[in-house]
Coordinates of C-alpha atoms in Angstrom, one line a residue:
Chain A
M1 CA 0.1 0.0 0.0
M2 CA 1.2 3.5 -0.7
N3 CA 1.0 6.2 1.9
S4 CA -0.8 9.6 1.4
A5 CA 2.7 11.2 0.5
Q6 CA 3.2 8.9 -2.3
L7 CA -0.4 9.2 -3.3
I8 CA 0.0 13.0 -3.6
S9 CA 3.2 12.6 -5.5
L10 CA 1.6 10.4 -7.9
L11 CA -1.4 12.5 -8.6
I12 CA 1.1 15.5 -9.1
Q13 CA 2.9 13.5 -11.7
A14 CA -0.3 12.4 -13.3
S15 CA -1.4 16.2 -13.4
Y16 CA 1.9 17.1 -15.0
F17 CA 1.3 14.3 -17.7
A18 CA -2.2 15.5 -18.4
A19 CA -0.8 19.1 -18.6
A20 CA 1.8 17.9 -21.2
V21 CA -1.0 16.2 -23.3
L22 CA -3.2 19.0 -23.2
L23 CA -0.4 21.4 -24.3
I24 CA 0.5 19.5 -27.2
M25 CA -3.1 18.7 -28.3
G26 CA -3.7 22.5 -27.8
I27 CA -0.9 23.6 -30.1
K28 CA -2.0 21.0 -32.6
R29 CA -5.7 22.5 -32.4
M30 CA -4.3 26.0 -32.8
S31 CA -2.7 25.1 -36.1
S32 CA -6.1 24.8 -38.0
P33 CA -8.7 27.6 -38.1
V34 CA -11.5 25.5 -37.3
T35 CA -10.2 24.2 -33.9
A36 CA -7.9 27.1 -33.0
R37 CA -10.0 28.5 -30.4
S38 CA -10.6 25.4 -28.6
G39 CA -6.8 25.0 -28.8
I40 CA -6.0 27.8 -26.6
Q41 CA -8.5 26.7 -24.0
W42 CA -7.2 23.1 -23.9
A43 CA -3.7 24.6 -23.3
G44 CA -5.1 26.9 -20.7
V45 CA -6.7 23.9 -18.8
G46 CA -3.4 22.2 -19.1
V47 CA -1.2 25.0 -17.4
L48 CA -4.1 25.4 -14.8
V49 CA -4.1 21.8 -13.8
A50 CA -0.2 21.9 -13.6
V51 CA -0.1 25.1 -11.6
I52 CA -2.9 23.8 -9.1
A53 CA -1.1 20.4 -8.7
T54 CA 2.2 22.3 -7.8
F55 CA 0.7 23.8 -4.9
F56 CA 0.6 20.4 -3.4
H57 CA 4.1 19.5 -4.0
S58 CA 5.8 18.1 -0.8
G59 CA 7.7 20.5 1.4
M60 CA 6.5 23.8 -0.5
H61 CA 7.5 27.0 1.5
N62 CA 6.6 30.7 0.7
V63 CA 3.2 29.9 -0.2
V64 CA 1.8 33.3 0.7
L65 CA 4.7 35.0 -1.2
M66 CA 3.9 32.7 -4.1
L67 CA 0.3 33.4 -4.2
A68 CA 0.9 37.2 -3.9
A69 CA 3.2 37.0 -6.9
I70 CA 0.9 35.0 -9.0
I71 CA -2.2 37.1 -8.3
A72 CA -0.4 40.5 -8.7
S73 CA 1.2 39.4 -12.0
T74 CA -1.9 37.7 -13.5
A75 CA -3.9 40.6 -12.7
L76 CA -1.6 43.0 -14.5
A77 CA -1.0 40.7 -17.5
W78 CA -4.7 40.1 -17.7
Y79 CA -5.6 43.7 -17.7
S80 CA -3.1 44.7 -20.0
G81 CA -3.9 41.7 -22.5
K82 CA -7.5 42.6 -22.5
K83 CA -6.8 46.3 -23.1
V84 CA -4.2 46.4 -25.7
A85 CA -5.2 47.4 -29.2
M86 CA -5.0 44.6 -32.0
T87 CA -2.3 46.7 -33.6
D88 CA 0.0 46.5 -30.5
M89 CA -0.4 42.9 -30.2
P90 CA 3.3 42.0 -31.4
Q91 CA 4.8 44.0 -28.7
M92 CA 2.6 42.3 -26.1
V93 CA 3.7 38.8 -27.2
A94 CA 7.3 40.1 -27.0
L95 CA 6.7 41.4 -23.5
Y96 CA 5.0 38.1 -22.1
N97 CA 7.7 36.1 -23.9
G98 CA 10.5 38.1 -22.2
M99 CA 8.7 37.4 -18.9
G100 CA 8.9 33.8 -19.7
G101 CA 12.6 33.9 -20.6
G102 CA 13.2 35.9 -17.3
S103 CA 11.3 33.3 -15.4
A104 CA 13.5 30.4 -16.9
A105 CA 16.6 32.5 -16.0
A106 CA 15.4 32.8 -12.5
I107 CA 14.9 29.1 -12.2
G108 CA 18.6 28.7 -13.4
A109 CA 19.8 31.2 -11.1
S110 CA 18.0 29.4 -8.1
A111 CA 19.3 26.0 -9.2
L112 CA 22.9 27.3 -9.5
L113 CA 22.7 28.9 -6.1
G114 CA 21.5 25.7 -4.7
F115 CA 24.3 23.8 -6.5
A116 CA 26.8 26.2 -5.1
S117 CA 25.7 26.0 -1.6
L118 CA 25.9 21.9 -2.0
M119 CA 29.3 22.4 -3.0
A120 CA 30.3 24.8 -0.3
A121 CA 28.7 22.7 2.4
P122 CA 31.2 20.9 4.8
K123 CA 31.6 17.3 3.7
F124 CA 29.4 14.9 5.6
V125 CA 30.7 11.4 6.4
A126 CA 28.2 9.4 4.6
A127 CA 26.0 10.6 1.9
Q128 CA 27.7 13.7 0.4
P129 CA 25.4 15.0 -2.1
H130 CA 27.1 15.7 -5.5
V131 CA 26.0 17.9 -8.2
N132 CA 24.9 16.1 -11.3
Q133 CA 27.1 17.5 -14.1
S134 CA 24.5 17.3 -16.9
Q135 CA 21.9 19.2 -14.7
L136 CA 24.6 21.7 -13.9
V137 CA 25.4 22.3 -17.7
L138 CA 21.8 22.5 -18.8
A139 CA 21.0 25.0 -15.8
V140 CA 23.6 27.3 -17.2
L141 CA 22.5 26.9 -20.8
G142 CA 18.9 27.4 -19.9
A143 CA 19.8 30.4 -17.8
L144 CA 21.9 31.8 -20.8
I145 CA 19.2 31.4 -23.2
G146 CA 16.4 32.5 -20.9
S147 CA 18.5 35.7 -20.2
I148 CA 19.2 36.7 -23.8
S149 CA 15.3 36.0 -24.4
F150 CA 14.4 38.2 -21.3
T151 CA 16.3 41.3 -22.0
G152 CA 16.1 41.1 -25.9
S153 CA 12.4 40.7 -25.7
L154 CA 12.1 43.8 -23.4
I155 CA 14.2 45.8 -26.0
A156 CA 12.0 44.5 -28.9
F157 CA 8.9 45.6 -26.7
A158 CA 10.4 49.0 -26.2
K159 CA 11.3 49.4 -29.9
L160 CA 7.6 48.4 -31.0
Q161 CA 6.1 50.6 -28.5
G162 CA 8.0 53.4 -29.8
W163 CA 9.9 54.0 -26.5
M164 CA 13.2 53.7 -28.1
D165 CA 14.8 54.6 -31.5
K166 CA 14.4 52.0 -34.1
T167 CA 18.1 51.2 -34.4
F168 CA 21.1 51.9 -32.3
R169 CA 24.4 51.4 -33.8
F170 CA 28.0 52.3 -33.2
P171 CA 31.3 51.4 -35.0
G172 CA 32.5 48.0 -33.9
Q173 CA 29.1 46.9 -32.7
Q174 CA 29.5 43.4 -33.9
A175 CA 32.8 43.0 -32.1
V176 CA 31.6 44.4 -28.9
N177 CA 28.5 42.0 -29.2
G178 CA 30.6 39.0 -30.0
L179 CA 33.0 39.8 -27.0
C180 CA 30.0 40.1 -24.8
F181 CA 28.5 36.7 -25.9
L182 CA 32.1 35.1 -25.5
A183 CA 32.1 36.5 -22.0
A184 CA 28.8 35.1 -21.2
V185 CA 29.8 31.8 -22.5
A186 CA 33.3 31.9 -20.6
F187 CA 31.7 32.8 -17.3
G188 CA 29.2 30.2 -17.9
A189 CA 31.9 27.7 -18.2
M190 CA 33.6 29.0 -15.1
V191 CA 30.3 28.3 -13.3
V192 CA 30.2 24.8 -14.4
W193 CA 33.8 24.2 -13.4
H194 CA 33.9 26.2 -10.2
L195 CA 30.3 27.0 -9.0
E196 CA 31.1 30.1 -7.3
P197 CA 28.6 32.9 -6.6
N198 CA 30.8 35.5 -8.1
Y199 CA 31.0 33.6 -11.4
I200 CA 27.2 33.1 -11.3
V201 CA 26.7 36.8 -10.9
L202 CA 29.2 37.7 -13.6
F203 CA 27.6 35.2 -15.9
F204 CA 24.1 36.5 -15.6
A205 CA 25.5 40.0 -16.0
A206 CA 27.0 39.2 -19.4
A207 CA 24.1 37.2 -20.6
L208 CA 21.6 39.8 -19.7
L209 CA 23.8 42.5 -21.3
F210 CA 24.2 40.5 -24.4
G211 CA 20.4 40.3 -25.1
I212 CA 20.3 44.0 -25.0
L213 CA 23.2 44.4 -27.3
M214 CA 22.1 41.8 -29.7
T215 CA 18.6 43.5 -30.1
L216 CA 19.6 47.1 -30.3
P217 CA 21.0 47.2 -34.0
I218 CA 17.9 45.3 -35.2
G219 CA 15.5 47.5 -37.2
G220 CA 11.8 47.6 -36.8
A221 CA 11.1 45.4 -40.2
D222 CA 13.0 42.5 -38.8
M223 CA 11.3 42.4 -35.4
P224 CA 8.7 39.7 -36.2
V225 CA 11.5 37.3 -37.0
V226 CA 13.4 38.4 -33.6
I227 CA 10.2 38.1 -31.5
S228 CA 9.7 34.7 -33.1
L229 CA 13.2 33.6 -32.4
Y230 CA 13.1 34.8 -28.7
N231 CA 9.9 32.7 -28.3
A232 CA 11.7 29.7 -29.4
F233 CA 14.6 30.6 -27.1
T234 CA 12.4 30.9 -24.2
G235 CA 10.8 27.5 -25.2
L236 CA 14.3 25.9 -25.2
A237 CA 15.3 27.6 -21.8
V238 CA 12.1 26.3 -20.3
G239 CA 13.0 22.6 -21.6
F240 CA 16.5 23.0 -20.1
E241 CA 15.5 24.0 -16.8
G242 CA 12.7 21.6 -16.7
Y243 CA 15.4 18.9 -17.1
V244 CA 17.2 20.7 -14.1
Q245 CA 14.1 20.3 -11.9
Q246 CA 13.4 16.9 -13.5
N247 CA 9.9 18.1 -14.5
V248 CA 8.7 16.2 -17.5
A249 CA 5.9 18.7 -18.3
L250 CA 8.4 21.6 -18.6
I251 CA 10.8 19.4 -20.6
I252 CA 8.1 18.5 -23.2
A253 CA 6.2 21.8 -23.4
G254 CA 9.4 23.7 -23.5
T255 CA 11.0 21.6 -26.2
V256 CA 8.0 21.4 -28.3
V257 CA 7.7 25.3 -28.3
G258 CA 11.4 25.5 -28.9
A259 CA 11.1 23.3 -32.0
A260 CA 7.9 24.8 -33.2
G261 CA 9.0 28.2 -32.6
T262 CA 12.4 27.5 -34.6
L263 CA 10.3 26.3 -37.5
L264 CA 8.1 29.2 -37.3
T265 CA 11.0 31.7 -37.2
R266 CA 12.6 30.0 -40.4
L267 CA 9.2 30.2 -42.1
M268 CA 9.1 33.8 -41.4
A269 CA 12.6 34.6 -42.4
K270 CA 11.9 32.7 -45.7
A271 CA 9.0 34.7 -46.4
M272 CA 11.3 37.7 -46.2
N273 CA 14.0 36.0 -48.1
R274 CA 16.4 36.5 -45.2
S275 CA 18.3 34.2 -43.4
I276 CA 18.1 34.3 -39.6
S277 CA 21.8 35.1 -39.3
N278 CA 21.2 37.9 -41.8
V279 CA 18.5 39.4 -39.7
L280 CA 20.6 39.2 -36.6
F281 CA 23.9 40.5 -37.9
S282 CA 23.3 42.8 -40.9
N283 CA 21.9 46.3 -40.9
F284 CA 18.6 46.1 -42.6
G285 CA 16.3 49.0 -42.1
G286 CA 19.0 51.6 -41.6
G287 CA 18.1 53.9 -44.3
G288 CA 20.8 55.8 -46.2
A289 CA 21.1 52.9 -48.6
S290 CA 22.5 53.8 -52.0
A291 CA 20.0 52.3 -54.3
A292 CA 19.9 53.3 -57.9
E293 CA 18.2 56.5 -58.9
I294 CA 14.6 56.1 -60.0
K295 CA 13.3 58.0 -62.9
G296 CA 9.9 59.4 -63.4
S297 CA 7.6 61.3 -61.3
L298 CA 5.0 60.9 -58.7
K299 CA 1.5 61.5 -60.2
P300 CA -1.2 62.4 -57.7
I301 CA -4.8 61.7 -58.2
D302 CA -7.9 63.0 -56.4
A303 CA -10.5 60.8 -54.8
D304 CA -13.2 61.5 -57.4
D305 CA -11.0 60.5 -60.2
A306 CA -9.9 57.4 -58.2
A307 CA -13.5 56.6 -57.4
S308 CA -14.4 56.6 -61.1
L309 CA -11.5 54.3 -61.8
L310 CA -12.9 51.8 -59.2
Y311 CA -16.3 52.3 -60.8
L312 CA -15.2 51.2 -64.1
A313 CA -13.1 48.2 -62.8
E314 CA -14.2 44.8 -62.7
K315 CA -11.6 43.2 -60.5
V316 CA -10.0 45.2 -57.6
I317 CA -7.4 43.8 -55.5
I318 CA -6.6 45.7 -52.1
V319 CA -3.0 45.6 -50.7
P320 CA -3.2 46.5 -47.0
G321 CA 0.0 47.3 -45.2
Y322 CA 0.6 48.2 -41.4
G323 CA 0.1 51.7 -42.3
M324 CA -3.5 51.0 -42.8
A325 CA -3.8 49.6 -39.4
V326 CA -1.9 52.5 -37.7
A327 CA -4.5 54.8 -39.4
Q328 CA -7.3 52.4 -38.0
A329 CA -8.6 52.3 -41.7
Q330 CA -9.5 48.6 -41.8
H331 CA -13.2 49.1 -41.1
K332 CA -13.5 51.9 -43.6
I333 CA -11.7 49.8 -46.3
W334 CA -13.9 46.9 -45.6
E335 CA -17.0 49.2 -46.0
L336 CA -15.5 50.4 -49.3
S337 CA -15.0 46.9 -50.4
Q338 CA -18.7 46.1 -49.7
Q339 CA -19.6 49.1 -51.8
L340 CA -17.4 47.6 -54.6
I341 CA -18.9 44.2 -54.1
K342 CA -22.3 45.6 -54.2
R343 CA -21.6 46.9 -57.6
D344 CA -20.7 43.5 -58.8
K345 CA -16.9 43.9 -58.7
Q346 CA -14.6 41.2 -57.7
V347 CA -12.7 42.2 -54.6
K348 CA -9.9 40.5 -53.0
F349 CA -7.4 41.5 -50.4
A350 CA -3.7 40.6 -51.0
I351 CA -1.7 39.8 -47.9
H352 CA 2.2 39.7 -48.0
P353 CA 3.6 37.1 -45.5
V354 CA 5.2 39.9 -43.4
A355 CA 2.3 42.6 -43.7
G356 CA 1.8 43.9 -40.2
R357 CA 4.4 43.2 -37.8
M358 CA 4.2 39.5 -37.5
P359 CA 3.3 36.8 -40.1
G360 CA -0.6 36.6 -40.1
H361 CA -0.9 40.0 -38.2
M362 CA -2.7 41.6 -41.2
N363 CA -5.2 38.7 -41.1
V364 CA -6.0 39.3 -37.6
L365 CA -6.6 42.9 -38.2
L366 CA -8.7 42.2 -41.2
A367 CA -10.6 39.6 -39.3
E368 CA -11.3 42.1 -36.6
A369 CA -12.8 44.4 -39.2
G370 CA -15.1 41.6 -40.4
V371 CA -13.4 40.8 -43.7
P372 CA -14.4 37.1 -44.4
Y373 CA -11.7 34.6 -44.8
D374 CA -12.2 33.7 -48.5
L375 CA -11.5 37.2 -49.8
I376 CA -7.9 37.2 -48.3
A377 CA -5.3 35.7 -50.5
D378 CA -1.8 34.8 -49.8
M379 CA 1.1 36.5 -51.9
D380 CA 1.6 33.0 -53.9
D381 CA -2.1 32.7 -54.8
I382 CA -2.6 36.3 -55.7
N383 CA 0.3 37.2 -57.6
P384 CA -0.7 35.7 -61.0
E385 CA -3.9 37.4 -60.8
F386 CA -2.5 40.9 -60.7
P387 CA -2.1 41.2 -64.6
N388 CA -5.9 40.7 -64.9
C389 CA -6.6 43.2 -62.1
D390 CA -8.0 46.5 -63.2
V391 CA -7.3 48.5 -60.2
A392 CA -4.9 47.6 -57.3
I393 CA -5.2 49.8 -54.3
V394 CA -2.2 49.8 -51.9
I395 CA -3.0 51.3 -48.6
G396 CA -0.1 51.7 -46.0
A397 CA 2.2 49.1 -47.8
N398 CA 5.4 50.1 -49.2
D399 CA 8.4 47.9 -49.2
V400 CA 6.5 44.7 -49.9
V401 CA 5.1 46.1 -53.2
N402 CA 8.5 47.6 -54.3
P403 CA 9.7 46.1 -57.5
V404 CA 13.3 47.2 -57.0
A405 CA 13.3 44.0 -54.9
K406 CA 13.3 42.2 -58.2
T407 CA 15.3 44.5 -60.4
D408 CA 18.0 46.4 -58.4
K409 CA 20.7 44.2 -57.1
S410 CA 22.2 47.1 -55.0
S411 CA 19.0 47.6 -52.9
P412 CA 18.9 46.4 -49.5
I413 CA 15.5 44.7 -50.2
Y414 CA 16.8 43.0 -53.3
G415 CA 15.4 39.3 -53.3
M416 CA 12.6 40.0 -50.8
P417 CA 9.5 38.3 -52.4
I418 CA 6.9 41.1 -53.2
L419 CA 3.4 41.3 -54.3
D420 CA 3.5 42.0 -58.0
V421 CA 1.1 45.1 -57.8
A422 CA 3.3 46.7 -60.5
N423 CA 1.6 44.4 -63.0
A424 CA -1.9 45.6 -62.3
K425 CA -3.5 47.6 -65.1
Q426 CA -3.8 50.5 -62.8
V427 CA -2.4 51.2 -59.2
I428 CA -3.7 53.6 -56.8
V429 CA -1.6 54.2 -53.8
I430 CA -3.1 55.7 -50.7
K431 CA -0.5 57.3 -48.7
R432 CA -0.3 60.1 -46.1
G433 CA 2.9 61.7 -47.6
K434 CA 6.1 61.0 -49.6
G435 CA 8.1 59.3 -47.0
T436 CA 9.7 56.0 -47.5
G437 CA 9.0 52.6 -45.8
F438 CA 10.5 50.9 -43.0
A439 CA 13.5 49.9 -45.1
G440 CA 14.1 53.7 -45.9
I441 CA 14.2 53.3 -49.7
E442 CA 12.3 54.8 -52.5
N443 CA 9.6 52.7 -54.1
A444 CA 9.8 52.4 -57.9
L445 CA 6.2 51.3 -58.2
F446 CA 5.1 54.9 -57.2
Y447 CA 7.0 56.2 -60.3
Q448 CA 5.4 53.9 -62.7
D449 CA 3.2 55.1 -65.5
N450 CA 0.2 53.1 -64.2
C451 CA 0.5 54.4 -60.7
R452 CA -1.5 57.2 -59.1
M453 CA -0.8 58.7 -55.7
L454 CA -4.0 59.4 -53.5
Y455 CA -2.3 61.5 -50.8
A456 CA -4.5 61.2 -47.6
D457 CA -5.0 59.5 -44.3
G458 CA -6.4 56.1 -44.8
Q459 CA -9.8 56.6 -43.2
E460 CA -10.3 59.8 -44.9
A461 CA -9.5 58.4 -48.3
A462 CA -11.7 55.5 -48.0
N463 CA -14.5 57.7 -47.0
K464 CA -13.8 60.0 -49.9
L465 CA -13.7 57.0 -52.3
I466 CA -17.0 55.6 -50.9
A467 CA -18.6 59.1 -51.3
G468 CA -17.0 59.3 -54.8
L469 CA -18.5 56.0 -55.8
K470 CA -22.0 57.0 -54.6
A471 CA -21.7 60.3 -56.6
V472 CA -20.9 58.5 -59.8
D473 CA -24.0 56.3 -59.2
S474 CA -26.3 59.3 -58.8
G475 CA -24.4 61.2 -61.6
G476 CA -26.0 58.8 -64.1
G477 CA -23.5 56.1 -64.4
H478 CA -26.4 53.6 -64.5
Chain B
M1 CA 15.7 10.4 -12.7
I2 CA 15.5 11.2 -16.2
D3 CA 19.0 11.3 -17.4
G4 CA 21.4 10.3 -20.1
F5 CA 19.9 8.7 -23.2
L6 CA 16.3 8.6 -21.9
A7 CA 16.6 12.5 -21.5
L8 CA 18.0 12.7 -25.0
Y9 CA 15.3 10.5 -26.4
L10 CA 12.7 12.8 -24.5
F11 CA 14.2 16.0 -26.2
M12 CA 14.3 14.4 -29.5
L13 CA 10.8 13.3 -29.5
A14 CA 9.4 16.5 -28.0
A15 CA 11.4 18.4 -30.7
F16 CA 9.9 16.4 -33.6
T17 CA 6.5 16.7 -32.1
G18 CA 6.9 20.4 -32.2
H19 CA 8.2 20.5 -35.8
E20 CA 5.4 18.2 -36.9
I21 CA 2.4 19.7 -35.3
I22 CA 2.9 23.1 -36.8
S23 CA 4.4 22.2 -40.2
R24 CA 1.0 22.6 -41.9
V25 CA -0.2 25.8 -40.5
P26 CA -1.6 28.1 -42.8
V27 CA -0.1 31.8 -42.8
I28 CA -3.2 33.4 -41.4
L29 CA -2.6 31.6 -38.1
H30 CA 1.1 32.2 -37.7
T31 CA 0.6 35.1 -35.2
P32 CA -2.1 33.4 -33.1
L33 CA 0.2 30.2 -33.0
M34 CA 3.1 32.3 -32.1
S35 CA 1.2 33.8 -29.4
G36 CA -0.3 30.5 -28.6
S37 CA 3.1 28.8 -28.2
N38 CA 4.2 31.8 -26.2
F39 CA 1.5 30.9 -23.9
V40 CA 2.5 27.2 -23.7
H41 CA 5.9 27.9 -22.4
G42 CA 4.0 29.8 -19.6
I43 CA 4.1 26.4 -17.9
V44 CA 7.5 27.8 -16.7
L45 CA 5.3 29.1 -13.9
V46 CA 5.3 25.7 -12.4
G47 CA 9.1 25.5 -12.3
A48 CA 9.3 28.9 -10.8
M49 CA 6.8 27.8 -8.1
V50 CA 8.9 24.9 -7.3
A51 CA 12.1 26.9 -7.2
L52 CA 10.4 29.4 -4.9
G53 CA 8.8 26.6 -2.8
E54 CA 12.1 24.9 -2.2
A55 CA 14.1 28.2 -1.6
T56 CA 16.5 27.8 1.4
T57 CA 18.2 31.2 1.4
P58 CA 16.6 34.8 1.3
L59 CA 18.3 35.5 -2.2
Q60 CA 16.8 32.2 -3.6
M61 CA 13.3 33.2 -2.2
W62 CA 13.7 36.6 -4.0
I63 CA 14.7 35.1 -7.2
G64 CA 12.1 32.5 -7.0
A65 CA 9.4 35.3 -6.3
I66 CA 10.7 37.3 -9.3
G67 CA 10.5 34.0 -11.2
V68 CA 7.0 33.3 -10.3
F69 CA 5.8 36.8 -11.0
L70 CA 7.4 36.7 -14.5
G71 CA 6.2 33.3 -15.2
A72 CA 2.7 34.1 -14.3
G73 CA 2.7 37.2 -16.4
N74 CA 3.6 35.0 -19.4
A75 CA 1.1 32.5 -18.8
A76 CA -1.8 34.9 -18.0
G77 CA -0.7 37.5 -20.7
G78 CA 0.0 34.9 -23.3
Y79 CA -3.5 33.3 -22.7
V80 CA -5.5 36.5 -22.9
V81 CA -3.9 37.9 -25.9
T82 CA -4.1 34.4 -27.9
E83 CA -7.8 34.1 -27.0
R84 CA -8.5 37.3 -28.0
M85 CA -7.1 37.1 -31.5
L86 CA -8.7 33.6 -32.0
E87 CA -12.0 34.8 -31.0
M88 CA -12.2 37.0 -34.0
F89 CA -11.3 34.2 -36.1
K90 CA -14.4 32.5 -35.2
S91 CA -16.6 34.9 -37.1
S92 CA -15.3 34.0 -40.3
K93 CA -16.8 30.5 -40.1
K94 CA -19.6 31.6 -41.9
P95 CA -18.7 34.7 -43.7
G96 CA -22.2 35.5 -44.7
S97 CA -23.6 36.3 -48.0
A98 CA -21.4 39.4 -48.5
Q99 CA -18.7 37.5 -50.7
Q100 CA -21.1 35.7 -52.9
G101 CA -21.0 38.8 -55.1
A102 CA -17.3 38.7 -55.5
K103 CA -17.5 35.1 -56.8

């Protein structure tokens, strides 16, 4: 017969097992639109079960402090998560992800301090507890990765939130970053060999600093890849610290996220035609790039003329970019689309894989505005359709429709897959001013003969176009 | 004790699982999925709770408390944000008659 302590331990293990199953099933369900919503709920139950079970862990101290920390943090995160606008979602994901990385680093720090006090303890006669070498190594690795993810994500958050200049560069930056990373690794190795508190402190200082340094020079356009990478980092760190604690739920959930996150990062980088190392170590989004001169001029158009073009069109493709979301114009644009559909026009939305600030971000924003799924097309599906398209409306998108990505080898965005808007019969670009995009380069599309610029705020432009359409109606078009 | 090759097998199988379950995900779900996987590693809270619960020195206690605070934020924030995003996707299950005109 087992005693009650053994029974509780068994129940805790069973809860962790159930949590691991629920988390994996949850992610699986989240990868299909039909089941996605239940997926997050399954995963939520999984974490809840594991957290409740942990309170019954034998020999738990500091329970009051624990409850206080959980309640305070949950309340803050819950409130901020409920309140944040959909456009600001990426930085919130970065923030919460950074917190997870920091938590994993804290577990590592606590474990390392525990190991250090074991080593420092006077030798007992019989059972001298010795530190398991593989646990020690993984505690250090998990703490390293978790620390980098922690400070790196916080910098990513600050940048996307607009609290910090987009890029921060100085001469010899790569060398400084490299030295900082080597220092973190070297101190980590010292911790493994000597386990002295001083080395532990130096190790964490170097690791946390490296997370900051590594993220500072990365521009806004590359942030999605970076957030996704740190997401994978945190997963891996959690997996490693799970090994240190011998907690299978942490090992499985962390490693699954580490692998899934790495794949997601690669998919994203591929969509931008950039390797991950390219994102991390090159100066994208820096402006001042010396691309070839573009000939021609910008040809403005007023809203009434643009509305007439739309009125005559049969097939319209709308290409939204992050600028549309910033202007909160997605609802108006959907209203405009409904007006066009009502007049028997075929309307589609073309989404670049990195439109918005994360892959799929634009889909979320359009879904929020009520645009149905089947009107939204991915880049590969929509690109062959541009030559048959009478009017393409580009709103708030810039670099992702710039044909120099295909033609100009000297351009920093050369090789990035783009939407072939340039092939449409007529292009209308809705834009507030003449500025350049994230990458800071001129857009050759805007200078093409078939392109007209409608200078206006996104909402205002959509309103005027709707009014213009109605005016053509009453003006005797039909 | 999970150690040696048993641990390696566990890491290997979990990594393949992670790779497989999202390898066919449509682009529209990339953001919610990233957010969702961000929530899943919020299970780190459990580890931080154990670290705090087994803390023997004041320093370990404070580090553990910070870990619990951060882990709880990861879990709660990750859940709310993901849920909010996915909630909007449900409305498109039956998009209504609007797109009939487009076809």
